[in-house]
């Protein structure tokens, strides 16, 4: 029997068990585009075990627009209209034949009558020179009438118990200020009468979009009318659920065109769906859900072409187990209209006049923001309405403008509104902070802010040009998608290559375990670069770089890494180039994060260093690996300072090469022989004087001194290197031949130290008296006296660690540990940007 009408109490009176409660289905035009898709819809329906199905259908894709164009063409060009009509007729004939074969005759007979009637109506439209509203309403609803009959006929041809219902026989609506309203009492009565006259069927196909007015004239429900029809008939038939079948998998957390990693939302509340839909998300329209909302009927948004997917369930339940924010959306093509003036302060009724004027001009307001000082009122409107809005407001406040009480009424175009939506936002501290932090990290400025009293929505107006980057940044900030960072690497030498290998081996794990999407989009060397549109192929990065034919252009490299569609950009400088280091301030000022083991920037002239430090307020600059490779030296120093300790002195052995040499040198073997041996093992630079000069150690000491807070230049360091002046000016080969000329002095110093039971160590020290780097004698019980061959060590003497200085010791050189230090800095920045570690 039919399940009649309305409420649970009526169903109980009818003694209808849950097993016989019908399920409503609505199929849009894309699901019914042609014979193949209509057949697929029939497959979807017959595969389900619903006891009874109420199937609401749209017209075949494009038919409604074609019918509207047909009516308008008939008014002025009947020949064109006739041709368009024949095209429509032929499309439906071919579809019927493809679906029904020899069984098409009965259906085509009924459709032919509609087509003949339509031909006559078009002739009348031509005679009247313009279509009447009633004619247009009738004609544009014919597509649903035809598609409903096609689907019902196909189901019957397959042996299914199927029929169709013309909604105009049942549904009565009346226009109102908020759209078409249903006359529920009259519609329920008409449905009951219709059921008395028709035998029940398992598959009842209902025409969407169309209805009748209270005076009996045909009308439509407007755009999104078929979804609305689905909800209406789900309520009229007291269905257990409404399935809206479309061409997407369900409701996504963001527009996948802007956020490719948007996730499917399995469940959401009616309220969340309303908020997302209001700002343009591809969700069922809020007005369409009011009938099911009143009865608590759940709505499922599903993909016709993937019926195995459960899609998104929209219901009365509020769930926030997946975090406070459920989804994000962007409303583009807006303008901000601002009314500003001191005369508004404390004057009641100003807002009413503003919005009354906009209402009178037919301007819809998307978002409202007002300063608490009452000095300004700002609202977002469609860009196309901005000029009209400013005009009517200037007219409404003409006297105040003339008197100087209102200073300005202006519009700013190129605006979009980003909305964060979720029931879990209510009472959840820190949601706004995370939203604005994500925008700040992505270098996106907020023009206006609005939040409803329900705390279900926070909306911000931003530049439309920033919309994609902002949406991705906030989306990842709420852990709805991976945190994406566009990465460029400069200097694929020993450390750079090792870093790239470490990154390649860890990228997949970081994405899976921590939702961190590191996209290597560029590699630059001293003369060439390789740029990738999305991401360099990790396993083949070497061959791709070697084969790169693009000459190095650091400006182009920078522009590519700072992609406007990606929320974050980072440059890893593994070179030793002063020219590259000189660009840090500019990169940081642009919001590009910088990670480096390059000591040139940290020890650069103070003016350059200060510029980079000032710019680092806009982005992160991490350089732990400049001093101790992978050792936490700078991090430890920063912790001491940030926790209020007072630094008294910093000293250490900062060269792995010199640590190795003086751990081995006791005077029994000439120092030059140890140097040549270390060079052969790869422990020194190709020219050992680069290590023996002590300049590298001096640079590290300057970096630490500046981190401490001292304004020190590299030239302020009292540096005494190991290379005699007469050997410093030779070419490399000549120096290597004459290196033995260093031996006498160093041997004598080693013997002198040994006589005192001391050892020689190459030490850097900075304290209140200045900075020194050079060879010193240390007692055997000193912390620097017993190191592993290539260890670095740093000793912090502070107010807290005065009697027992804090020591950090470990491998301070080597490509693997240096690259690991760079990698660790990258991950620290990713965590600061919101990645979950």
mmCIF file with all atom_site columns, N, CA and C in Angstrom, residues 811-835:
data_model
loop_
_atom_site.group_PDB
_atom_site.id
_atom_site.type_symbol
_atom_site.label_atom_id
_atom_site.label_alt_id
_atom_site.label_comp_id
_atom_site.label_asym_id
_atom_site.label_entity_id
_atom_site.label_seq_id
_atom_site.pdbx_PDB_ins_code
_atom_site.Cartn_x
_atom_site.Cartn_y
_atom_site.Cartn_z
_atom_site.occupancy
_atom_site.B_iso_or_equiv
_atom_site.pdbx_formal_charge
_atom_site.auth_seq_id
_atom_site.auth_comp_id
_atom_site.auth_asym_id
_atom_site.auth_atom_id
_atom_site.pdbx_PDB_model_num
ATOM 1  N N  . UNK A 1 811 ? 79.547 14.782 16.376 1.00 0.00 ? 811 UNK A N  1
ATOM 2  C CA . UNK A 1 811 ? 80.068 14.993 15.023 1.00 0.00 ? 811 UNK A CA 1
ATOM 3  C C  . UNK A 1 811 ? 79.625 16.350 14.483 1.00 0.00 ? 811 UNK A C  1
ATOM 4  N N  . UNK A 1 812 ? 80.581 17.184 14.149 1.00 0.00 ? 812 UNK A N  1
ATOM 5  C CA . UNK A 1 812 ? 80.264 18.524 13.675 1.00 0.00 ? 812 UNK A CA 1
ATOM 6  C C  . UNK A 1 812 ? 80.593 18.739 12.230 1.00 0.00 ? 812 UNK A C  1
ATOM 7  N N  . UNK A 1 813 ? 80.853 17.666 11.507 1.00 0.00 ? 813 UNK A N  1
ATOM 8  C CA . UNK A 1 813 ? 81.173 17.770 10.078 1.00 0.00 ? 813 UNK A CA 1
ATOM 9  C C  . UNK A 1 813 ? 80.705 16.490 9.409  1.00 0.00 ? 813 UNK A C  1
ATOM 10 N N  . UNK A 1 814 ? 80.690 16.500 8.088  1.00 0.00 ? 814 UNK A N  1
ATOM 11 C CA . UNK A 1 814 ? 80.244 15.350 7.317  1.00 0.00 ? 814 UNK A CA 1
ATOM 12 C C  . UNK A 1 814 ? 78.949 15.657 6.594  1.00 0.00 ? 814 UNK A C  1
ATOM 13 N N  . UNK A 1 815 ? 78.854 15.155 5.388  1.00 0.00 ? 815 UNK A N  1
ATOM 14 C CA . UNK A 1 815 ? 77.689 15.489 4.567  1.00 0.00 ? 815 UNK A CA 1
ATOM 15 C C  . UNK A 1 815 ? 76.396 14.951 5.161  1.00 0.00 ? 815 UNK A C  1
ATOM 16 N N  . UNK A 1 816 ? 76.424 13.753 5.711  1.00 0.00 ? 816 UNK A N  1
ATOM 17 C CA . UNK A 1 816 ? 75.192 13.133 6.199  1.00 0.00 ? 816 UNK A CA 1
ATOM 18 C C  . UNK A 1 816 ? 74.611 13.904 7.379  1.00 0.00 ? 816 UNK A C  1
ATOM 19 N N  . UNK A 1 817 ? 75.484 14.239 8.377  1.00 0.00 ? 817 UNK A N  1
ATOM 20 C CA . UNK A 1 817 ? 74.963 14.923 9.559  1.00 0.00 ? 817 UNK A CA 1
ATOM 21 C C  . UNK A 1 817 ? 74.599 16.369 9.239  1.00 0.00 ? 817 UNK A C  1
ATOM 22 N N  . UNK A 1 818 ? 75.350 17.003 8.319  1.00 0.00 ? 818 UNK A N  1
ATOM 23 C CA . UNK A 1 818 ? 75.005 18.373 7.934  1.00 0.00 ? 818 UNK A CA 1
ATOM 24 C C  . UNK A 1 818 ? 73.660 18.403 7.215  1.00 0.00 ? 818 UNK A C  1
ATOM 25 N N  . UNK A 1 819 ? 73.477 17.457 6.275  1.00 0.00 ? 819 UNK A N  1
ATOM 26 C CA . UNK A 1 819 ? 72.196 17.380 5.567  1.00 0.00 ? 819 UNK A CA 1
ATOM 27 C C  . UNK A 1 819 ? 71.059 17.084 6.532  1.00 0.00 ? 819 UNK A C  1
ATOM 28 N N  . UNK A 1 820 ? 71.320 16.245 7.518  1.00 0.00 ? 820 UNK A N  1
ATOM 29 C CA . UNK A 1 820 ? 70.281 15.936 8.508  1.00 0.00 ? 820 UNK A CA 1
ATOM 30 C C  . UNK A 1 820 ? 69.916 17.179 9.322  1.00 0.00 ? 820 UNK A C  1
ATOM 31 N N  . UNK A 1 821 ? 70.919 18.015 9.633  1.00 0.00 ? 821 UNK A N  1
ATOM 32 C CA . UNK A 1 821 ? 70.629 19.260 10.328 1.00 0.00 ? 821 UNK A CA 1
ATOM 33 C C  . UNK A 1 821 ? 69.761 20.186 9.503  1.00 0.00 ? 821 UNK A C  1
ATOM 34 N N  . UNK A 1 822 ? 70.037 20.254 8.205  1.00 0.00 ? 822 UNK A N  1
ATOM 35 C CA . UNK A 1 822 ? 69.207 21.057 7.296  1.00 0.00 ? 822 UNK A CA 1
ATOM 36 C C  . UNK A 1 822 ? 67.785 20.505 7.269  1.00 0.00 ? 822 UNK A C  1
ATOM 37 N N  . UNK A 1 823 ? 67.674 19.189 7.168  1.00 0.00 ? 823 UNK A N  1
ATOM 38 C CA . UNK A 1 823 ? 66.363 18.533 7.117  1.00 0.00 ? 823 UNK A CA 1
ATOM 39 C C  . UNK A 1 823 ? 65.574 18.814 8.408  1.00 0.00 ? 823 UNK A C  1
ATOM 40 N N  . UNK A 1 824 ? 66.269 18.761 9.541  1.00 0.00 ? 824 UNK A N  1
ATOM 41 C CA . UNK A 1 824 ? 65.597 19.019 10.815 1.00 0.00 ? 824 UNK A CA 1
ATOM 42 C C  . UNK A 1 824 ? 65.055 20.445 10.862 1.00 0.00 ? 824 UNK A C  1
ATOM 43 N N  . UNK A 1 825 ? 65.813 21.402 10.331 1.00 0.00 ? 825 UNK A N  1
ATOM 44 C CA . UNK A 1 825 ? 65.328 22.787 10.280 1.00 0.00 ? 825 UNK A CA 1
ATOM 45 C C  . UNK A 1 825 ? 64.086 22.895 9.402  1.00 0.00 ? 825 UNK A C  1
ATOM 46 N N  . UNK A 1 826 ? 64.096 22.188 8.284  1.00 0.00 ? 826 UNK A N  1
ATOM 47 C CA . UNK A 1 826 ? 62.914 22.191 7.409  1.00 0.00 ? 826 UNK A CA 1
ATOM 48 C C  . UNK A 1 826 ? 61.689 21.696 8.178  1.00 0.00 ? 826 UNK A C  1
ATOM 49 N N  . UNK A 1 827 ? 61.846 20.613 8.917  1.00 0.00 ? 827 UNK A N  1
ATOM 50 C CA . UNK A 1 827 ? 60.711 20.046 9.648  1.00 0.00 ? 827 UNK A CA 1
ATOM 51 C C  . UNK A 1 827 ? 60.248 20.971 10.771 1.00 0.00 ? 827 UNK A C  1
ATOM 52 N N  . UNK A 1 828 ? 61.166 21.694 11.388 1.00 0.00 ? 828 UNK A N  1
ATOM 53 C CA . UNK A 1 828 ? 60.760 22.647 12.429 1.00 0.00 ? 828 UNK A CA 1
ATOM 54 C C  . UNK A 1 828 ? 59.888 23.753 11.829 1.00 0.00 ? 828 UNK A C  1
ATOM 55 N N  . UNK A 1 829 ? 60.246 24.206 10.653 1.00 0.00 ? 829 UNK A N  1
ATOM 56 C CA . UNK A 1 829 ? 59.423 25.227 9.994  1.00 0.00 ? 829 UNK A CA 1
ATOM 57 C C  . UNK A 1 829 ? 58.065 24.647 9.634  1.00 0.00 ? 829 UNK A C  1
ATOM 58 N N  . UNK A 1 830 ? 58.052 23.421 9.099  1.00 0.00 ? 830 UNK A N  1
ATOM 59 C CA . UNK A 1 830 ? 56.780 22.784 8.743  1.00 0.00 ? 830 UNK A CA 1
ATOM 60 C C  . UNK A 1 830 ? 55.880 22.667 9.965  1.00 0.00 ? 830 UNK A C  1
ATOM 61 N N  . UNK A 1 831 ? 56.457 22.345 11.103 1.00 0.00 ? 831 UNK A N  1
ATOM 62 C CA . UNK A 1 831 ? 55.667 22.250 12.331 1.00 0.00 ? 831 UNK A CA 1
ATOM 63 C C  . UNK A 1 831 ? 55.119 23.612 12.727 1.00 0.00 ? 831 UNK A C  1
ATOM 64 N N  . UNK A 1 832 ? 55.946 24.645 12.581 1.00 0.00 ? 832 UNK A N  1
ATOM 65 C CA . UNK A 1 832 ? 55.488 25.998 12.913 1.00 0.00 ? 832 UNK A CA 1
ATOM 66 C C  . UNK A 1 832 ? 54.365 26.448 11.979 1.00 0.00 ? 832 UNK A C  1
ATOM 67 N N  . UNK A 1 833 ? 54.361 25.926 10.763 1.00 0.00 ? 833 UNK A N  1
ATOM 68 C CA . UNK A 1 833 ? 53.314 26.279 9.810  1.00 0.00 ? 833 UNK A CA 1
ATOM 69 C C  . UNK A 1 833 ? 52.027 25.505 10.043 1.00 0.00 ? 833 UNK A C  1
ATOM 70 N N  . UNK A 1 834 ? 52.062 24.529 10.951 1.00 0.00 ? 834 UNK A N  1
ATOM 71 C CA . UNK A 1 834 ? 50.831 23.814 11.279 1.00 0.00 ? 834 UNK A CA 1
ATOM 72 C C  . UNK A 1 834 ? 50.864 22.327 11.034 1.00 0.00 ? 834 UNK A C  1
ATOM 73 N N  . UNK A 1 835 ? 51.975 21.786 10.538 1.00 0.00 ? 835 UNK A N  1
ATOM 74 C CA . UNK A 1 835 ? 52.042 20.339 10.319 1.00 0.00 ? 835 UNK A CA 1
ATOM 75 C C  . UNK A 1 835 ? 51.981 19.615 11.656 1.00 0.00 ? 835 UNK A C  1
#
